[in-house]
Amino acid sequence: MTQSNDARRLYALGFSAFTLPAIFLLPRLGWLWALLASAGGAAVLAVMIRLRRKNPLTPAAFAAKTAAGKAVLCGILLWNLLQLGEISRLLCMAYPTADFSPLIGLLPLLLALYAARKGPRVIARAGAIVFFFLVALYLLLMGFSLPTMHADWLKPVWKPQLLLLPAALTPVSVLFLSRGQTGKPALWLLGGVLLATLAALSCAGNVSPQVVSREVFPFYTAAKSVSILGAMERLEPFVSAALTAGGFCLLGLLCCVNTEILSEVLPNSEKLSAFANIVLGGGSFWLSALLPLWVFGLGTAIFWGILPFLILLLGAVKKY
């Protein structure tokens, strides 16, 4: 497989993983802030990709060269483990009409862990396959939602839930799996911005900004008003399935990144990484429910934004 193919598959994996915050979280901000958040996240990721090109070492391998770098990697690892539990918990909410059951979220984590044991390329190929399904489904839903949208409901929301903004940084983890194959990311980044913006517009135009701000999963509610050619109306199960598929990609991505970090901090730790992902990551399912929203907003900004950026920046200016 060429480096170009590797890069495309990694970007497809990152896009598929990004669908979870783009569809589940960012629409609560309103379309204007969803646009600003996703565009800002895309700009940050574009800068990081340019920095990544300047260092032959992976971010984890570079950071592990110093004690301070290993401490930073351990912080990112612990955050990723907490996020495994939080993402699994969010996936339980992908089925609003079903009784809440931890198995709904933990089963995708088990599948992601199994796939991650096969290596990052397997997860990347899975993300590339899921990508086509997600794009086709979401474009179909958003396209047919246009006739039912209310123009009066598309006025910008000026006071968003600011703690949700860092969710746009979710795809940054892909760079920890990059082996120097950075490719051409512009269309992928633009696609992520369009997805988040269109999802927020669809939610606001179909259920109103007031309802969106109160809903746990507003895109699911918006899908209730969508029909395809007047024949197919019950589309919510497809939304739940698509969100689960995107969540699987994000869980698999994080499991692979955790393995990458542990292999640099603690060599020969393959069995330990699987244990950490399933026991500590799965155990965080219950811990994450006890933490306030500001913890996730601040933690995402630090561990998926500031610290990876600093690692890549130092790696770009370091001379070897």
XYZ file of C-alpha atoms in Angstrom:
320
model
C 0.000 0.000 0.000
C 1.440 3.373 -0.992
C 1.878 6.313 1.354
C -0.805 8.145 -0.630
C -3.301 5.358 0.065
C -2.267 5.290 3.721
C -2.889 9.029 4.016
C -6.312 8.815 2.376
C -7.371 5.989 4.646
C -6.176 7.830 7.741
C -8.112 10.931 6.690
C -11.170 8.794 5.981
C -10.816 7.323 9.471
C -10.487 10.807 10.973
C -13.543 12.022 9.056
C -15.601 9.004 10.131
C -14.527 9.530 13.745
C -15.421 13.229 13.496
C -19.002 12.397 12.530
C -19.783 11.589 16.163
C -19.140 15.129 17.519
C -20.327 16.697 14.232
C -23.720 14.987 14.416
C -24.212 14.484 18.139
C -22.541 17.454 19.888
C -21.855 20.418 17.610
C -25.473 20.940 16.416
C -26.347 21.984 19.976
C -24.192 25.078 19.412
C -26.340 26.395 16.564
C -25.225 26.471 12.951
C -23.051 29.599 13.239
C -20.988 28.270 16.123
C -20.859 24.796 14.620
C -19.373 26.431 11.516
C -16.872 28.451 13.542
C -15.888 25.493 15.721
C -15.410 23.073 12.828
C -13.572 25.687 10.729
C -11.314 26.514 13.680
C -10.655 22.826 14.303
C -9.867 22.317 10.612
C -7.433 25.251 10.659
C -5.649 23.872 13.728
C -5.462 20.423 12.166
C -4.087 21.884 8.920
C -1.272 23.579 10.846
C -0.550 20.364 12.735
C -0.348 18.404 9.492
C 2.221 20.858 8.141
C 4.240 20.507 11.340
C 3.979 16.717 11.148
C 5.680 16.750 7.748
C 8.833 18.217 9.253
C 9.688 15.338 11.607
C 10.341 11.755 10.469
C 9.436 10.443 13.933
C 5.866 9.857 15.052
C 4.623 12.314 17.700
C 4.730 9.597 20.369
C 8.255 8.488 19.422
C 9.521 12.081 19.483
C 7.889 12.949 22.826
C 9.146 9.727 24.455
C 12.763 10.883 24.046
C 12.518 13.004 27.220
C 11.042 12.478 30.681
C 8.827 15.534 30.268
C 7.606 14.217 26.935
C 6.755 10.849 28.480
C 4.774 12.635 31.186
C 2.805 14.484 28.501
C 2.155 11.220 26.663
C 0.907 9.637 29.891
C -1.503 12.550 30.323
C -2.830 12.105 26.772
C -3.128 8.363 27.379
C -5.171 8.819 30.545
C -7.421 11.310 28.776
C -7.939 8.900 25.891
C -8.904 6.155 28.331
C -11.447 8.453 29.958
C -12.783 9.344 26.523
C -13.241 5.675 25.653
C -15.747 5.484 28.480
C -17.372 8.809 27.619
C -17.766 7.926 23.935
C -19.264 4.559 24.859
C -21.708 6.355 27.140
C -22.650 8.792 24.362
C -23.316 5.896 22.001
C -25.954 4.625 24.444
C -27.800 7.881 23.765
C -27.782 7.191 20.024
C -30.945 5.144 20.624
C -33.277 7.535 22.501
C -36.281 5.219 22.291
C -34.439 2.225 23.792
C -33.888 1.581 27.474
C -30.477 2.795 28.592
C -28.086 -0.153 28.689
C -24.283 -0.032 29.056
C -24.019 -2.861 26.514
C -25.152 -0.508 23.729
C -21.971 1.518 24.175
C -19.580 -1.141 25.459
C -20.125 -3.574 22.586
C -18.724 -1.089 19.992
C -15.752 -0.619 22.348
C -15.126 -4.379 22.382
C -15.340 -4.505 18.570
C -13.009 -1.499 18.282
C -10.520 -3.116 20.649
C -10.570 -6.348 18.631
C -10.007 -4.449 15.377
C -7.267 -2.318 16.955
C -5.397 -5.478 17.984
C -4.975 -6.149 14.257
C -3.145 -2.841 13.842
C -3.814 0.743 12.722
C -4.100 -0.236 9.054
C -7.095 -2.449 9.811
C -8.816 0.396 11.660
C -7.940 2.781 8.819
C -9.430 0.417 6.222
C -12.562 0.048 8.332
C -12.815 3.837 8.601
C -12.457 4.163 4.824
C -15.315 1.701 4.258
C -17.548 3.334 6.885
C -16.789 6.733 5.342
C -18.780 5.978 2.171
C -21.775 4.741 4.149
C -21.771 7.788 6.410
C -21.385 10.348 3.627
C -24.148 8.775 1.536
C -26.568 8.556 4.454
C -25.955 12.017 5.897
C -26.092 13.734 2.507
C -29.358 11.937 1.800
C -30.861 12.965 5.123
C -29.717 16.571 4.922
C -30.749 16.902 1.297
C -34.290 15.733 1.950
C -34.517 17.854 5.107
C -34.314 21.070 3.073
C -38.035 21.222 2.083
C -39.133 20.917 5.727
C -36.840 23.609 7.135
C -38.269 26.850 8.555
C -36.329 29.915 7.467
C -37.315 31.803 10.633
C -35.523 29.210 12.745
C -32.193 29.741 10.998
C -31.317 32.928 12.843
C -27.880 32.608 14.499
C -27.622 31.667 18.165
C -25.331 34.139 19.912
C -24.925 32.406 23.284
C -23.810 28.823 22.631
C -22.617 26.115 25.002
C -18.973 27.129 24.718
C -17.726 23.979 26.450
C -18.747 21.976 23.369
C -16.459 23.940 21.028
C -13.305 21.829 21.674
C -15.135 18.745 20.350
C -14.094 19.958 16.893
C -10.505 18.870 17.749
C -11.450 15.173 17.808
C -9.649 14.172 14.527
C -6.251 15.365 15.853
C -5.594 11.856 17.205
C -5.102 10.605 13.627
C -1.710 12.323 13.506
C -0.393 9.956 16.200
C -0.821 7.106 13.694
C 0.755 8.932 10.769
C 4.084 7.556 9.554
C 4.875 10.654 7.530
C 2.146 10.138 4.938
C 0.297 13.469 5.223
C -1.128 13.597 1.680
C -3.527 16.376 0.648
C -5.919 17.086 3.522
C -7.750 20.176 2.215
C -10.847 18.397 0.867
C -11.122 16.208 3.955
C -10.965 19.221 6.251
C -13.499 21.115 4.159
C -15.767 18.065 4.192
C -15.729 18.006 7.986
C -16.669 21.687 8.158
C -19.541 21.161 5.710
C -20.817 18.133 7.593
C -20.924 19.890 10.965
C -22.490 23.044 9.500
C -25.153 21.218 7.474
C -26.039 19.018 10.446
C -26.507 22.088 12.648
C -28.571 23.828 9.937
C -30.757 20.758 9.538
C -31.363 20.587 13.288
C -32.124 24.297 13.683
C -34.359 24.470 10.621
C -36.420 21.418 11.501
C -36.831 21.536 15.284
C -35.973 25.190 16.161
C -32.879 26.492 18.024
C -34.705 26.452 21.366
C -35.482 22.747 21.121
C -31.994 21.957 19.791
C -30.358 23.533 22.843
C -32.420 21.291 25.138
C -32.204 18.030 23.188
C -29.597 15.380 23.965
C -29.516 14.191 20.334
C -31.147 16.924 18.195
C -30.184 15.378 14.846
C -32.227 12.278 15.743
C -35.214 14.503 16.489
C -34.721 16.406 13.225
C -34.692 13.124 11.279
C -38.275 12.473 12.380
C -39.484 15.242 10.071
C -37.602 13.934 7.022
C -39.191 11.692 4.398
C -37.629 10.395 1.196
C -39.903 10.929 -1.809
C -42.874 10.787 0.538
C -42.451 7.039 1.011
C -39.735 6.329 3.576
C -40.325 8.221 6.795
C -38.848 6.234 9.685
C -35.214 7.253 9.218
C -34.184 7.579 12.863
C -32.818 3.995 13.089
C -30.434 4.798 10.231
C -29.223 7.865 12.154
C -28.560 5.747 15.235
C -26.714 3.152 13.158
C -24.611 5.840 11.453
C -23.683 7.445 14.772
C -22.674 4.044 16.142
C -20.498 3.409 13.081
C -18.770 6.771 13.543
C -18.367 6.060 17.244
C -16.768 2.703 16.447
C -14.211 4.492 14.239
C -13.411 6.976 17.004
C -13.081 4.219 19.611
C -10.824 2.198 17.312
C -8.709 5.255 16.568
C -8.187 5.957 20.270
C -7.381 2.315 21.031
C -4.671 2.391 18.343
C -3.286 5.697 19.620
C -3.161 4.314 23.168
C -1.221 1.300 21.921
C 1.151 3.619 20.047
C 1.773 5.730 23.150
C 2.261 2.751 25.466
C 4.692 1.125 23.022
C 6.894 4.225 23.273
C 6.556 4.819 27.011
C 6.711 1.110 27.961
C 8.242 -1.077 25.224
C 6.771 -4.585 24.773
C 3.451 -3.495 26.268
C 1.015 -4.907 23.698
C -0.909 -6.967 26.257
C -0.909 -4.049 28.686
C -2.448 -1.715 26.098
C -5.324 -4.128 25.447
C -5.886 -4.443 29.203
C -5.836 -0.671 29.665
C -8.239 -0.039 26.794
C -10.860 -2.526 27.914
C -10.545 -2.359 31.717
C -9.677 1.308 32.275
C -11.439 2.571 29.170
C -14.513 0.462 29.808
C -14.458 1.330 33.506
C -14.487 5.015 32.577
C -18.003 4.435 31.234
C -19.292 4.926 34.768
C -16.678 7.473 35.843
C -17.437 9.782 32.917
C -21.079 10.027 33.986
C -19.972 11.623 37.277
C -17.869 14.387 35.716
C -19.258 17.822 34.759
C -19.234 19.110 31.196
C -16.449 21.618 31.865
C -14.014 18.756 32.548
C -14.539 17.385 29.047
C -14.424 20.803 27.423
C -11.193 21.800 29.162
C -9.623 18.346 28.865
C -10.327 18.111 25.150
C -8.769 21.529 24.554
C -5.643 20.515 26.490
C -5.090 16.872 25.547
C -6.433 16.921 21.977
C -5.358 20.468 21.213
C -2.597 22.223 23.126
C -0.361 19.267 24.048
C -0.376 17.554 20.622
C 0.280 20.946 19.016
C 3.302 21.521 21.282
C 4.674 18.041 20.539
C 4.400 18.632 16.796
C 5.811 22.160 17.051
C 8.867 21.021 19.002
C 9.300 18.117 16.610
C 9.269 20.494 13.641
C 11.947 22.817 15.014
C 14.159 20.089 16.462
C 17.120 19.296 14.246
C 18.310 15.724 13.778
